[in-house]
mmCIF file of C-alpha atoms in Angstrom:
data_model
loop_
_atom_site.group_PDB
_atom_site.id
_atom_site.type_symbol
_atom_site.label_atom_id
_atom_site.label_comp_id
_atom_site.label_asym_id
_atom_site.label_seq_id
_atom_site.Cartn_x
_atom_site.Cartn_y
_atom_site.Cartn_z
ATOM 1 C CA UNK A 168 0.000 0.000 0.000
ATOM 2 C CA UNK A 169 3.081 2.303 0.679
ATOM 3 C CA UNK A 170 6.657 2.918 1.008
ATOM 4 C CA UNK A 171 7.779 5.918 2.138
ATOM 5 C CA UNK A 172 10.842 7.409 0.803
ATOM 6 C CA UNK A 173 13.421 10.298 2.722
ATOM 7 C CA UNK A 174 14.845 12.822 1.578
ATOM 8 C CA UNK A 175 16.911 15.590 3.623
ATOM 9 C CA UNK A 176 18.320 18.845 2.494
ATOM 10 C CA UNK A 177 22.131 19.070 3.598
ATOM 11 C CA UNK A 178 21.803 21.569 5.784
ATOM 12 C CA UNK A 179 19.547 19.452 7.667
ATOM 13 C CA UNK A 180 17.033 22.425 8.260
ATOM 14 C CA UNK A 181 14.404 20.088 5.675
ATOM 15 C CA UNK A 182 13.565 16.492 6.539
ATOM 16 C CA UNK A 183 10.208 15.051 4.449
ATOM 17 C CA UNK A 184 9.520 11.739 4.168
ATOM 18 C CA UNK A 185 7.124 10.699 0.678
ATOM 19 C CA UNK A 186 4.376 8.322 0.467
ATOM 20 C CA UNK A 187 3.739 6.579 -2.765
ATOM 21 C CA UNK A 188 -0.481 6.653 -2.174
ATOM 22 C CA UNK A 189 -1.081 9.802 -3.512
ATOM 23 C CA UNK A 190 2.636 10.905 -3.660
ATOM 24 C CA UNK A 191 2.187 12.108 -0.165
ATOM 25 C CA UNK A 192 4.360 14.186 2.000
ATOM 26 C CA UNK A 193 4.443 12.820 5.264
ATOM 27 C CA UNK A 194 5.599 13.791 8.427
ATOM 28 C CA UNK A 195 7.892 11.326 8.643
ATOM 29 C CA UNK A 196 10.306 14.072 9.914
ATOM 30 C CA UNK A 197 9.907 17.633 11.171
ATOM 31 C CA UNK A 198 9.421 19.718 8.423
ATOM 32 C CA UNK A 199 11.519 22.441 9.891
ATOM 33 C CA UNK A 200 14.162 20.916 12.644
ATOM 34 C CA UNK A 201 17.688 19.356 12.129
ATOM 35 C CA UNK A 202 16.178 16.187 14.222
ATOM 36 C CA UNK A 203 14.355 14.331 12.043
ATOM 37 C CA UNK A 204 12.833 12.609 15.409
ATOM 38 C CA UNK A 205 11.276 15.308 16.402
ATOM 39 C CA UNK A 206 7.537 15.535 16.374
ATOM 40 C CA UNK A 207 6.345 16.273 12.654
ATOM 41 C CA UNK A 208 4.215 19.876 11.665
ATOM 42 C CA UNK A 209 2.571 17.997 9.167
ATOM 43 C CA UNK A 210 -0.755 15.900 10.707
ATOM 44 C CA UNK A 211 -1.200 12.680 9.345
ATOM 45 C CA UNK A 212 -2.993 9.251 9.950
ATOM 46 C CA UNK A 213 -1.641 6.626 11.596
ATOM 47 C CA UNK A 214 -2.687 3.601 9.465
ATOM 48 C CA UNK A 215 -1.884 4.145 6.336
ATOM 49 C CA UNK A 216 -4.085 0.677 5.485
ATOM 50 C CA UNK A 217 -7.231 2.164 5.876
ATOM 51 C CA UNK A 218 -6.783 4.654 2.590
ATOM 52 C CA UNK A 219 -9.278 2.954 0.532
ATOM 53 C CA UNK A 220 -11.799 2.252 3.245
ATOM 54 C CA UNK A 221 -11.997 5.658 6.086
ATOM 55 C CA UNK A 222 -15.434 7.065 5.430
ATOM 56 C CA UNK A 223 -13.783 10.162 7.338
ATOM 57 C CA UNK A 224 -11.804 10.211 3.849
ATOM 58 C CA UNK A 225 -9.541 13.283 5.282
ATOM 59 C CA UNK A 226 -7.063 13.589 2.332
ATOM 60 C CA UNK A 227 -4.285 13.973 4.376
ATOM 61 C CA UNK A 228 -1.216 15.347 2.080
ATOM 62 C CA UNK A 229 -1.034 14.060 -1.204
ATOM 63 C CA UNK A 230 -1.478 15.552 -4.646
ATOM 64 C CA UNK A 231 -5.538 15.702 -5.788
ATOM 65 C CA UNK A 232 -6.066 15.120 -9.091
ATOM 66 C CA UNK A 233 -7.590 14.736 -11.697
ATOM 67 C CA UNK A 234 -9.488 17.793 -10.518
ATOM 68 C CA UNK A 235 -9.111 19.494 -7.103
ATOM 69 C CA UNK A 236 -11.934 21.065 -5.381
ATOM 70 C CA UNK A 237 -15.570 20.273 -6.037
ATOM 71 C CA UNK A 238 -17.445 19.622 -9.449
ATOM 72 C CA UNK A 239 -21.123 20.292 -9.288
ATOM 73 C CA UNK A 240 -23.061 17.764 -9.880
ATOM 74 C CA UNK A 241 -20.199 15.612 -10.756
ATOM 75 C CA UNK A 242 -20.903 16.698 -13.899
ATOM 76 C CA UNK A 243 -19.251 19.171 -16.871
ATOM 77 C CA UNK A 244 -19.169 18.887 -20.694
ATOM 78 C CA UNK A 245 -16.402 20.151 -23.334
ATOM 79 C CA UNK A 246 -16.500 23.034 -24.406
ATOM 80 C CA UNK A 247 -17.529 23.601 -20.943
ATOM 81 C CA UNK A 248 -21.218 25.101 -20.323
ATOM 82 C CA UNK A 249 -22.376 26.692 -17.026
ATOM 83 C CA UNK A 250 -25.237 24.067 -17.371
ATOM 84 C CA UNK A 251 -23.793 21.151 -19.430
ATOM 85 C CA UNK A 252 -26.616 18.457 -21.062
ATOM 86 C CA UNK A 253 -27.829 16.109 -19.214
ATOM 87 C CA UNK A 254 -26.381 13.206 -21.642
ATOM 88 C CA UNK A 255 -24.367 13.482 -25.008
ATOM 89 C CA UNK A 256 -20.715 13.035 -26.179
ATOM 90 C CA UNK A 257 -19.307 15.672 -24.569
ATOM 91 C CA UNK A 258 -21.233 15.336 -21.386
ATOM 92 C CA UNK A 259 -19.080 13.825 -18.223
ATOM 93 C CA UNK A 260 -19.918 12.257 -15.387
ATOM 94 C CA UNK A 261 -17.928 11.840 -12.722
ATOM 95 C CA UNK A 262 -19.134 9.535 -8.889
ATOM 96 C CA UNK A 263 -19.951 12.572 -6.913
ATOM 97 C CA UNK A 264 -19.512 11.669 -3.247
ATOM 98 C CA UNK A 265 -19.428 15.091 -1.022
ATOM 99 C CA UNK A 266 -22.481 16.935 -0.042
ATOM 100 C CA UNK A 267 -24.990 13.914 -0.244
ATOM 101 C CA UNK A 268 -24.287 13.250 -4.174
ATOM 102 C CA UNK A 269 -24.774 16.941 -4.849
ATOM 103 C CA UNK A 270 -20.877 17.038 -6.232
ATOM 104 C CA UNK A 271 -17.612 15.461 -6.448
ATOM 105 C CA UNK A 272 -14.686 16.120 -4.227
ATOM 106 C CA UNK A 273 -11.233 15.494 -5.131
ATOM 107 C CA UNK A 274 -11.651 13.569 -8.402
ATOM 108 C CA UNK A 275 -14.116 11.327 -7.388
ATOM 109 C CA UNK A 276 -14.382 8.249 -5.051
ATOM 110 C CA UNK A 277 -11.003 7.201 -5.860
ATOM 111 C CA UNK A 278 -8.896 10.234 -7.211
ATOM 112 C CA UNK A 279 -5.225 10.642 -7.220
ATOM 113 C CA UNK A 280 -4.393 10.839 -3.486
ATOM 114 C CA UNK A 281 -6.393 7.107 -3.072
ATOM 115 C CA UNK A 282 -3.945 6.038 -6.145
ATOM 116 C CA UNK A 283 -0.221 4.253 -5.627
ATOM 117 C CA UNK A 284 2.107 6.027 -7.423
ATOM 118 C CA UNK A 285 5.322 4.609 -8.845
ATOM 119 C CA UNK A 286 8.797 5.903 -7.409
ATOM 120 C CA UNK A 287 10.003 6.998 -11.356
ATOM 121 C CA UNK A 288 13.745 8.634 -9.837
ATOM 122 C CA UNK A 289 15.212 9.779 -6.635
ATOM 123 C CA UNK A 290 18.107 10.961 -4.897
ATOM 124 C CA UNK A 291 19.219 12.257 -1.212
ATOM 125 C CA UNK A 292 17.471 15.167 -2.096
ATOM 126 C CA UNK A 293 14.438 14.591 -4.234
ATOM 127 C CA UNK A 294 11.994 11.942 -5.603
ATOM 128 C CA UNK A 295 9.786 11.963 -8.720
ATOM 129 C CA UNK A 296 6.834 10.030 -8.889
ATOM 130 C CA UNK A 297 4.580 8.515 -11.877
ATOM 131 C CA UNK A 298 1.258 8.154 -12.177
ATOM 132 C CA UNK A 299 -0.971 6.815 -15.076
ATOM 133 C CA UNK A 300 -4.271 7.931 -14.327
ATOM 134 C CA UNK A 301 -6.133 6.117 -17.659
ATOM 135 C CA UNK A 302 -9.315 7.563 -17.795
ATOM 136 C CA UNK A 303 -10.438 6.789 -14.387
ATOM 137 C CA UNK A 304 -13.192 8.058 -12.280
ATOM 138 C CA UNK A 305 -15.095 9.251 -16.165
ATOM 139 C CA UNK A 306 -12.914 11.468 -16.922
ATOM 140 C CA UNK A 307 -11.820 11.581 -20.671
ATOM 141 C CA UNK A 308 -8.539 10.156 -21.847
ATOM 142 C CA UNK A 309 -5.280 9.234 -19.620
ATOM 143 C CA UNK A 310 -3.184 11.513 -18.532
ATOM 144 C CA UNK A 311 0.303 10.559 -17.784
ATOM 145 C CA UNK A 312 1.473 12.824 -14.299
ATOM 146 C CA UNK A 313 4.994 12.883 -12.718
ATOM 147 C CA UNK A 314 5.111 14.636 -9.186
ATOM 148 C CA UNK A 315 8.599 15.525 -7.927
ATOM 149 C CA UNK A 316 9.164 16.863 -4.349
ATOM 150 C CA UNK A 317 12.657 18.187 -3.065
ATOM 151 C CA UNK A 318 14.193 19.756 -0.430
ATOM 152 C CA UNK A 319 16.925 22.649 -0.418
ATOM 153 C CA UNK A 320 19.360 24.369 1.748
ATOM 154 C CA UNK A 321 17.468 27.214 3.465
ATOM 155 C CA UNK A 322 14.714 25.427 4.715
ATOM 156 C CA UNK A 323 12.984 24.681 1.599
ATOM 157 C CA UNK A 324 10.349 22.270 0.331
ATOM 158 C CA UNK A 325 9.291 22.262 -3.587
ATOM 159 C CA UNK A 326 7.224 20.280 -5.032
ATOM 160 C CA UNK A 327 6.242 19.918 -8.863
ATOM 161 C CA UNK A 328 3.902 18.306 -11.222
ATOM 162 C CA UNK A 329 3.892 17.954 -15.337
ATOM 163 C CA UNK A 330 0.954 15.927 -16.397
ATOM 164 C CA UNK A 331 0.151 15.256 -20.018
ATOM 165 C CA UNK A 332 -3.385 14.388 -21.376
ATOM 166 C CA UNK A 333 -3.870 12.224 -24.810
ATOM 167 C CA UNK A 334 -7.123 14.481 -24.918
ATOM 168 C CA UNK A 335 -8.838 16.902 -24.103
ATOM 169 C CA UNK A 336 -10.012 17.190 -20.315
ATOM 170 C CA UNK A 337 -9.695 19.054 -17.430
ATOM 171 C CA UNK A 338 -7.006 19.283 -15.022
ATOM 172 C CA UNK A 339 -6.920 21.233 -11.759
ATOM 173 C CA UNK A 340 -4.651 19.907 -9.218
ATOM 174 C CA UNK A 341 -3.484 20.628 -5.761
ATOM 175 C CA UNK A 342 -1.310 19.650 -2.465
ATOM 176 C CA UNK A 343 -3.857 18.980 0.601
ATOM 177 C CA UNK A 344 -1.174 19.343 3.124
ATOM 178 C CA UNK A 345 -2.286 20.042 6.688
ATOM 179 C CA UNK A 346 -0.558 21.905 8.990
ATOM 180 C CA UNK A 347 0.107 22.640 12.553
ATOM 181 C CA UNK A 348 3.024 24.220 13.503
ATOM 182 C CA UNK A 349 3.283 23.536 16.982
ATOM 183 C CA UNK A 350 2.994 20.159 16.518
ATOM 184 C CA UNK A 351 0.840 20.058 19.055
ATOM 185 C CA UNK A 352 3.675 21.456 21.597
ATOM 186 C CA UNK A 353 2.072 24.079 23.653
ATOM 187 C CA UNK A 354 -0.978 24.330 21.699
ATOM 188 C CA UNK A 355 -3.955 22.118 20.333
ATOM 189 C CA UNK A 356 -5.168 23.966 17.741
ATOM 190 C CA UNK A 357 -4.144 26.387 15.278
ATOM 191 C CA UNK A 358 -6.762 29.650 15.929
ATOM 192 C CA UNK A 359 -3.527 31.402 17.626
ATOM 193 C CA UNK A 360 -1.407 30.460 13.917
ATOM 194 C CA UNK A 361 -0.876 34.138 12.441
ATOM 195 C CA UNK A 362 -2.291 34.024 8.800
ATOM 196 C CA UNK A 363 -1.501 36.595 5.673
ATOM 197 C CA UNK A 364 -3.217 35.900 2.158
ATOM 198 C CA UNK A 365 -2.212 38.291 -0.316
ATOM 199 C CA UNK A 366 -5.908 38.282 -2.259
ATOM 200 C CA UNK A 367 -8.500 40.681 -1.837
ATOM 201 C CA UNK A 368 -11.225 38.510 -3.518
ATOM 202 C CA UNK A 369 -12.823 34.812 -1.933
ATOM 203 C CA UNK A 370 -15.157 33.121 -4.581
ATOM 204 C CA UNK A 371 -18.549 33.170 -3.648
ATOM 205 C CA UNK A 372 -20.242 29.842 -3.000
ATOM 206 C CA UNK A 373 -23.771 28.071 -2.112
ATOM 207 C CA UNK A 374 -24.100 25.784 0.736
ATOM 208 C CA UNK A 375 -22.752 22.948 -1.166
ATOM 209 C CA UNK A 376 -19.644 24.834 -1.592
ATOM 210 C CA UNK A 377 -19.863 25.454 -5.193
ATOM 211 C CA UNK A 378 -19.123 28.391 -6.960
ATOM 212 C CA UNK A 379 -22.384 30.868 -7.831
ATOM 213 C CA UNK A 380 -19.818 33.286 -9.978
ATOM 214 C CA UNK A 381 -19.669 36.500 -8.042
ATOM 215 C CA UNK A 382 -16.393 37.364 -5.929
ATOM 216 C CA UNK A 383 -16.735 38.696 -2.219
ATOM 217 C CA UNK A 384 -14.543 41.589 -1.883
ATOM 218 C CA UNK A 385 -12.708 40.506 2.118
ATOM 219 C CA UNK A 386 -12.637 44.182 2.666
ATOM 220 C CA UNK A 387 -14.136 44.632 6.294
ATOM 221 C CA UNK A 388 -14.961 40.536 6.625
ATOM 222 C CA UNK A 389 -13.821 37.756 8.147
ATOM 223 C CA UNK A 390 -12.152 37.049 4.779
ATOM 224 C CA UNK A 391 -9.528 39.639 5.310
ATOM 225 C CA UNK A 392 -5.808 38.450 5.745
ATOM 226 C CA UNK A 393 -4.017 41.207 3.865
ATOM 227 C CA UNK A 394 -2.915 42.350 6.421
ATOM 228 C CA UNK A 395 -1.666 39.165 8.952
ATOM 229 C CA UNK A 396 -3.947 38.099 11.889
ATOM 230 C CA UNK A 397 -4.184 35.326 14.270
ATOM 231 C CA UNK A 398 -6.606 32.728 12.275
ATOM 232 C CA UNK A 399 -8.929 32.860 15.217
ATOM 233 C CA UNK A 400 -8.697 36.972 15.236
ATOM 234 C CA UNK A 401 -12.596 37.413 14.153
ATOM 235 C CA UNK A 402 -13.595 34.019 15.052
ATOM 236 C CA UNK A 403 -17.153 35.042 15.725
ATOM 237 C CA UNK A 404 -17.968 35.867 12.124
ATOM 238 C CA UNK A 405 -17.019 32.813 11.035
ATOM 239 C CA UNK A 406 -20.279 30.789 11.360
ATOM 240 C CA UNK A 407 -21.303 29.260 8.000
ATOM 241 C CA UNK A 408 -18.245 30.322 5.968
ATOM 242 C CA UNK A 409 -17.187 27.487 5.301
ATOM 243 C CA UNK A 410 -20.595 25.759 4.995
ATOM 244 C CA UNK A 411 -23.910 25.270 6.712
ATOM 245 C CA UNK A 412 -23.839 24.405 10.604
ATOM 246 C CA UNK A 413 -19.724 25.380 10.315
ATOM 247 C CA UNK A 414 -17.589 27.553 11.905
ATOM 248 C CA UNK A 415 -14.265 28.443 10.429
ATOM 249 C CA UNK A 416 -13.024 28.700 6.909
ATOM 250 C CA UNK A 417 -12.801 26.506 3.873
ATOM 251 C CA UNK A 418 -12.800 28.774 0.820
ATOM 252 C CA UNK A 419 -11.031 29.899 -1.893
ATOM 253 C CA UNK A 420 -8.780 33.307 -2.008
ATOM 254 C CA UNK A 421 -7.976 34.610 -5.294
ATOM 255 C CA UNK A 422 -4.519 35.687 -5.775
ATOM 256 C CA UNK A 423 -4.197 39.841 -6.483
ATOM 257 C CA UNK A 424 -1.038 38.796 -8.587
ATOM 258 C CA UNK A 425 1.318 36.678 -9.415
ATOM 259 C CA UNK A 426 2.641 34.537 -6.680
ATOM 260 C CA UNK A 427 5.798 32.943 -8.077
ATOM 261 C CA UNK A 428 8.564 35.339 -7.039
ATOM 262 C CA UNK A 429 6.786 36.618 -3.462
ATOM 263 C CA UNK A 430 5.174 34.676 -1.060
ATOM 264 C CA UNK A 431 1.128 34.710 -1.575
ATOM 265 C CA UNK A 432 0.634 33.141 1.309
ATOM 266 C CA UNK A 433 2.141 33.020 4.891
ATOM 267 C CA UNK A 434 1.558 30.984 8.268
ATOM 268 C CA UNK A 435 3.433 31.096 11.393
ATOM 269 C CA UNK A 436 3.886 30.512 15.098
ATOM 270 C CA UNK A 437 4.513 32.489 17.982
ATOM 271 C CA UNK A 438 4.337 29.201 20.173
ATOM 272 C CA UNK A 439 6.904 27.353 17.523
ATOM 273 C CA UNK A 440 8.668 29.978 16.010
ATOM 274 C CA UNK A 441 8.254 28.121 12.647
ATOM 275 C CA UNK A 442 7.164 30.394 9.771
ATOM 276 C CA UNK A 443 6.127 29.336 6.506
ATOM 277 C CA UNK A 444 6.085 31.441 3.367
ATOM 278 C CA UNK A 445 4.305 29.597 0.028
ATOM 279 C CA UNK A 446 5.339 30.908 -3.491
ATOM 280 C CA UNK A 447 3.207 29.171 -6.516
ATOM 281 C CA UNK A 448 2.029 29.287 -10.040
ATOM 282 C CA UNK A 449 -1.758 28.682 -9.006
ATOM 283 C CA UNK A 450 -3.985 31.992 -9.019
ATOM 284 C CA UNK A 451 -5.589 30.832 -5.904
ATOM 285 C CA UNK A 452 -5.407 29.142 -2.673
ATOM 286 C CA UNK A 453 -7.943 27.226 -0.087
ATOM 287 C CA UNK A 454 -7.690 27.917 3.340
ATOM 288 C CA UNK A 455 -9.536 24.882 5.456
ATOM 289 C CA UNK A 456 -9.650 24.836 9.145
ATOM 290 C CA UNK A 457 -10.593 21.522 9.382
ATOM 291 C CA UNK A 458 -14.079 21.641 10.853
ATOM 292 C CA UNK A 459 -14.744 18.465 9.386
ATOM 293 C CA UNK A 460 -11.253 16.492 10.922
ATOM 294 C CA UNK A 461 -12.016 13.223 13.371
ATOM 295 C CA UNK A 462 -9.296 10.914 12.515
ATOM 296 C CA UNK A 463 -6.857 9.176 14.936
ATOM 297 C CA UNK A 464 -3.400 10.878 15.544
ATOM 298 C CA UNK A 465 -0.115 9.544 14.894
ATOM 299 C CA UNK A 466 2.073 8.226 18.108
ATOM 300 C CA UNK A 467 3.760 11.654 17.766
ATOM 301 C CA UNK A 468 1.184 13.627 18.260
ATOM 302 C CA UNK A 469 -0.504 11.793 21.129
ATOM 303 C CA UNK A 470 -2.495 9.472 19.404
ATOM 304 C CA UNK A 471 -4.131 7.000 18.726
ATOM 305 C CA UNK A 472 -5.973 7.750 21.565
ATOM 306 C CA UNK A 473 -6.847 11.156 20.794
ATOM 307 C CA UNK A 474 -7.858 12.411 17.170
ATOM 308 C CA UNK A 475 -7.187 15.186 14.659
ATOM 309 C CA UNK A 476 -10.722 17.048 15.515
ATOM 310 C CA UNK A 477 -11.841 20.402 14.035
ATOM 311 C CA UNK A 478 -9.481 22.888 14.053
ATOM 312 C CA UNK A 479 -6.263 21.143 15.332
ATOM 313 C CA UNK A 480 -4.749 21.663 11.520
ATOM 314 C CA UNK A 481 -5.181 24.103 8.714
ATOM 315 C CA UNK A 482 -4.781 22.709 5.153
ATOM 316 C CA UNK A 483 -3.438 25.329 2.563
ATOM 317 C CA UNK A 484 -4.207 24.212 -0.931
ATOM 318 C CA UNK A 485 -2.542 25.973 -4.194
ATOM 319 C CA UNK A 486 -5.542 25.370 -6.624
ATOM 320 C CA UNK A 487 -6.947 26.703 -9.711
ATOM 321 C CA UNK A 488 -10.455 28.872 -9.917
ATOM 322 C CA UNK A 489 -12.580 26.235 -8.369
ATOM 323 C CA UNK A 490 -15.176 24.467 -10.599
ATOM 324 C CA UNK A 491 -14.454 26.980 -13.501
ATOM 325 C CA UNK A 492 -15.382 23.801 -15.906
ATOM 326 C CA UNK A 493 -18.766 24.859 -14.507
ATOM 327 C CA UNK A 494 -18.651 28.369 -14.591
ATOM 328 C CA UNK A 495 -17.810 29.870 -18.131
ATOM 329 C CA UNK A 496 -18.153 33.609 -17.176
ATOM 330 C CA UNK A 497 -14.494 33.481 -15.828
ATOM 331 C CA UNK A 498 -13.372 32.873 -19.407
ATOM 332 C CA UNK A 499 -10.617 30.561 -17.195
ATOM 333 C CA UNK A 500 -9.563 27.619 -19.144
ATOM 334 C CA UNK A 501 -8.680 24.686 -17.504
ATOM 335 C CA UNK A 502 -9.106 22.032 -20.604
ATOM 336 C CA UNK A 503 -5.800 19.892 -21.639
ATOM 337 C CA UNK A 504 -4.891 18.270 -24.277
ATOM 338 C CA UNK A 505 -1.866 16.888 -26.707
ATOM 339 C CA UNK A 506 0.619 19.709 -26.915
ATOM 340 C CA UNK A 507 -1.126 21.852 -24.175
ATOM 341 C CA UNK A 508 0.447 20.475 -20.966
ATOM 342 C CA UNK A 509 -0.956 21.124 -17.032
ATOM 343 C CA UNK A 510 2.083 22.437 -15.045
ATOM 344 C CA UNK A 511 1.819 22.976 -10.806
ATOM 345 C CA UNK A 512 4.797 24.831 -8.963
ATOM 346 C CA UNK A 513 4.842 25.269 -5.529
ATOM 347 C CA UNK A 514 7.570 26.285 -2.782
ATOM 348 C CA UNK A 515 7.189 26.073 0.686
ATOM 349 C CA UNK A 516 10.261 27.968 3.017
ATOM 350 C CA UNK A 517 10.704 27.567 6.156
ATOM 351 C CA UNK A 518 12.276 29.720 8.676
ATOM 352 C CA UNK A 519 12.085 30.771 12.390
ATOM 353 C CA UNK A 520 9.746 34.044 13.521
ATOM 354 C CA UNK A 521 11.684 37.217 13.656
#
């Protein structure tokens, strides 16, 4: 089910261990700490042999594919149609299974993080993984993915994916990786984690957590992190963000620019001192505080006696416009084909609160 390969940077500031279900990153090591011993800021669950079966179906760290986020209706055509025919060629359907069958999640019952992936090259420093995903879950044609993570001197973490379709379909990937970075030293949850999101528009959703097209402008919300503030800073006003009967977030910040060369996205600790800054070539990021966590936590982090609940971990998610297949007044295109390759670049950097 999975091997689990380490890799180290040599200044020893990055250890990450890889799983091949999903082409994880696991917290086989601390992702910011010489010791590689040392309790993990990356959540995970501790039996890695219940991936296929855990209704809870938490999506703990691997690359989501073959299209992040949430379809409505499981369902989108190409060219893509804000409401695609019920049947036809160019109709898909995809198992929806979030929401109770209103949409799919993730890529389906069984998308990319519930697939083994094939170790393709490694060294101290870095492994690539392959993936074949041949037209699974409905989704039209294969496409071939390889997903390489490495780690550099200066506290670094990147991770990369080139997938290639044979024809036209959508891909919109991400990384689900939770974090806490107190590793549950000193704190249980992350409300105190300081937060800075460098987007002034969230997309606007219904209560299944699909896109309606507008944008909500965060100015004078709970929305805004321009400027940093503790995650838990306006608490109150988070009732139903992130969903009916929720409190907390789990939406979907659109980047005011481009995020490659500055960090559009930052999370630290006062508690840890571990700050993390996230540069990417996605236009938008989810922010999820985990309301919907109940899974067993590794040794490391007290468990299994005690379990990941909602908000002990904050997963940060470098995405595309969610469900644009869906919603054609963005004019965002997210179709793939032969000669038109799907690209994903994200670093994290870690380094210790001034």
């Amino acid at each position: 089910m999975k091997s689990l390969a380490r890799i180290a940077a040599i200044c020893a500031t990055v250890h990450a261990g890889v799983a091949t279900s999903g082409a994880a990153t696991s917290p086989a090591a601390s992702a910011f700490n010489a010791n590689p011993s040392d309790p993990a800021t990356i959540p995970q669950a501790p039996d890695w042999t219940k991936l296929l079966t855990d209704p809870a179906h938490p999506v703990f760290n691997p690359i989501v594919g073959r299209y992040a986020n949430r379809i409505k209706n499981g369902t989108f055509s190409i060219p893509i149609s804000a409401d695609p025919p019920p049947d036809g060629p160019n109709t898909f359907h995809i198992p929806t299974n979030d929401h109770d069958g209103q949409d799919t999640l993730h890529g389906g019952i069984y998308g990319w993080d519930r697939r083994n992936w094939t170790v393709f090259e490694r060294s101290k420093t870095s492994v690539t993984y392959y993936h074949l995903d041949a037209a699974d879950e409905g989704f039209p044609g294969n496409v071939t993915a390889f997903a390489t993570h490495s780690v550099e001197n200066g506290g670094i973490l990147h991770t990369t994916v080139h997938a290639s379709a044979t024809e036209k379909t959508p891909i919109m990937l991400t990384q689900h990786i939770y974090w806490n970075l107190d590793a549950f030293q000193g704190s249980e949850d992350i409300l105190g984690h300081k937060l800075h999101v460098d987007g002034s528009r969230v997309v606007a959703v219904d209560g299944d957590a699909i896109p309606t097209g507008p944008f909500i402008d965060v100015s004078d919300t709970a929305y805004d992190f321009r400027t940093p503030q503790a995650i838990g800073a306006r608490w109150n006003d988070t009732f139903g963000l992130c969903g009916p009967g929720c409190q907390g977030y789990d939406n979907c910040w659109i980047y005011d620019r481009s995020e490659e060369k500055s960090p559009g996205l930052s999370l630290w600790s006062d508690v840890s001192g571990i700050r993390l800054d996230v540069t990417t070539n996605n236009p938008a990021v989810q922010v999820y505080t985990a309301y919907w966590l109940d899974t067993p936590r590794k040794k490391v982090h007290g468990g299994p006696s005690l379990n990941y609940t909602k908000w002990t971990a904050v997963a940060i998610e470098q995405e595309g416009y969610i469900d644009a297949i869906n919603t054609p007044e963005w004019h965002v295109d997210q179709i793939y084909y032969p000669g038109k390759d799907f690209f994903w670049d994200t670093t994290y950097k870690f380094s210790t609160v001034d």
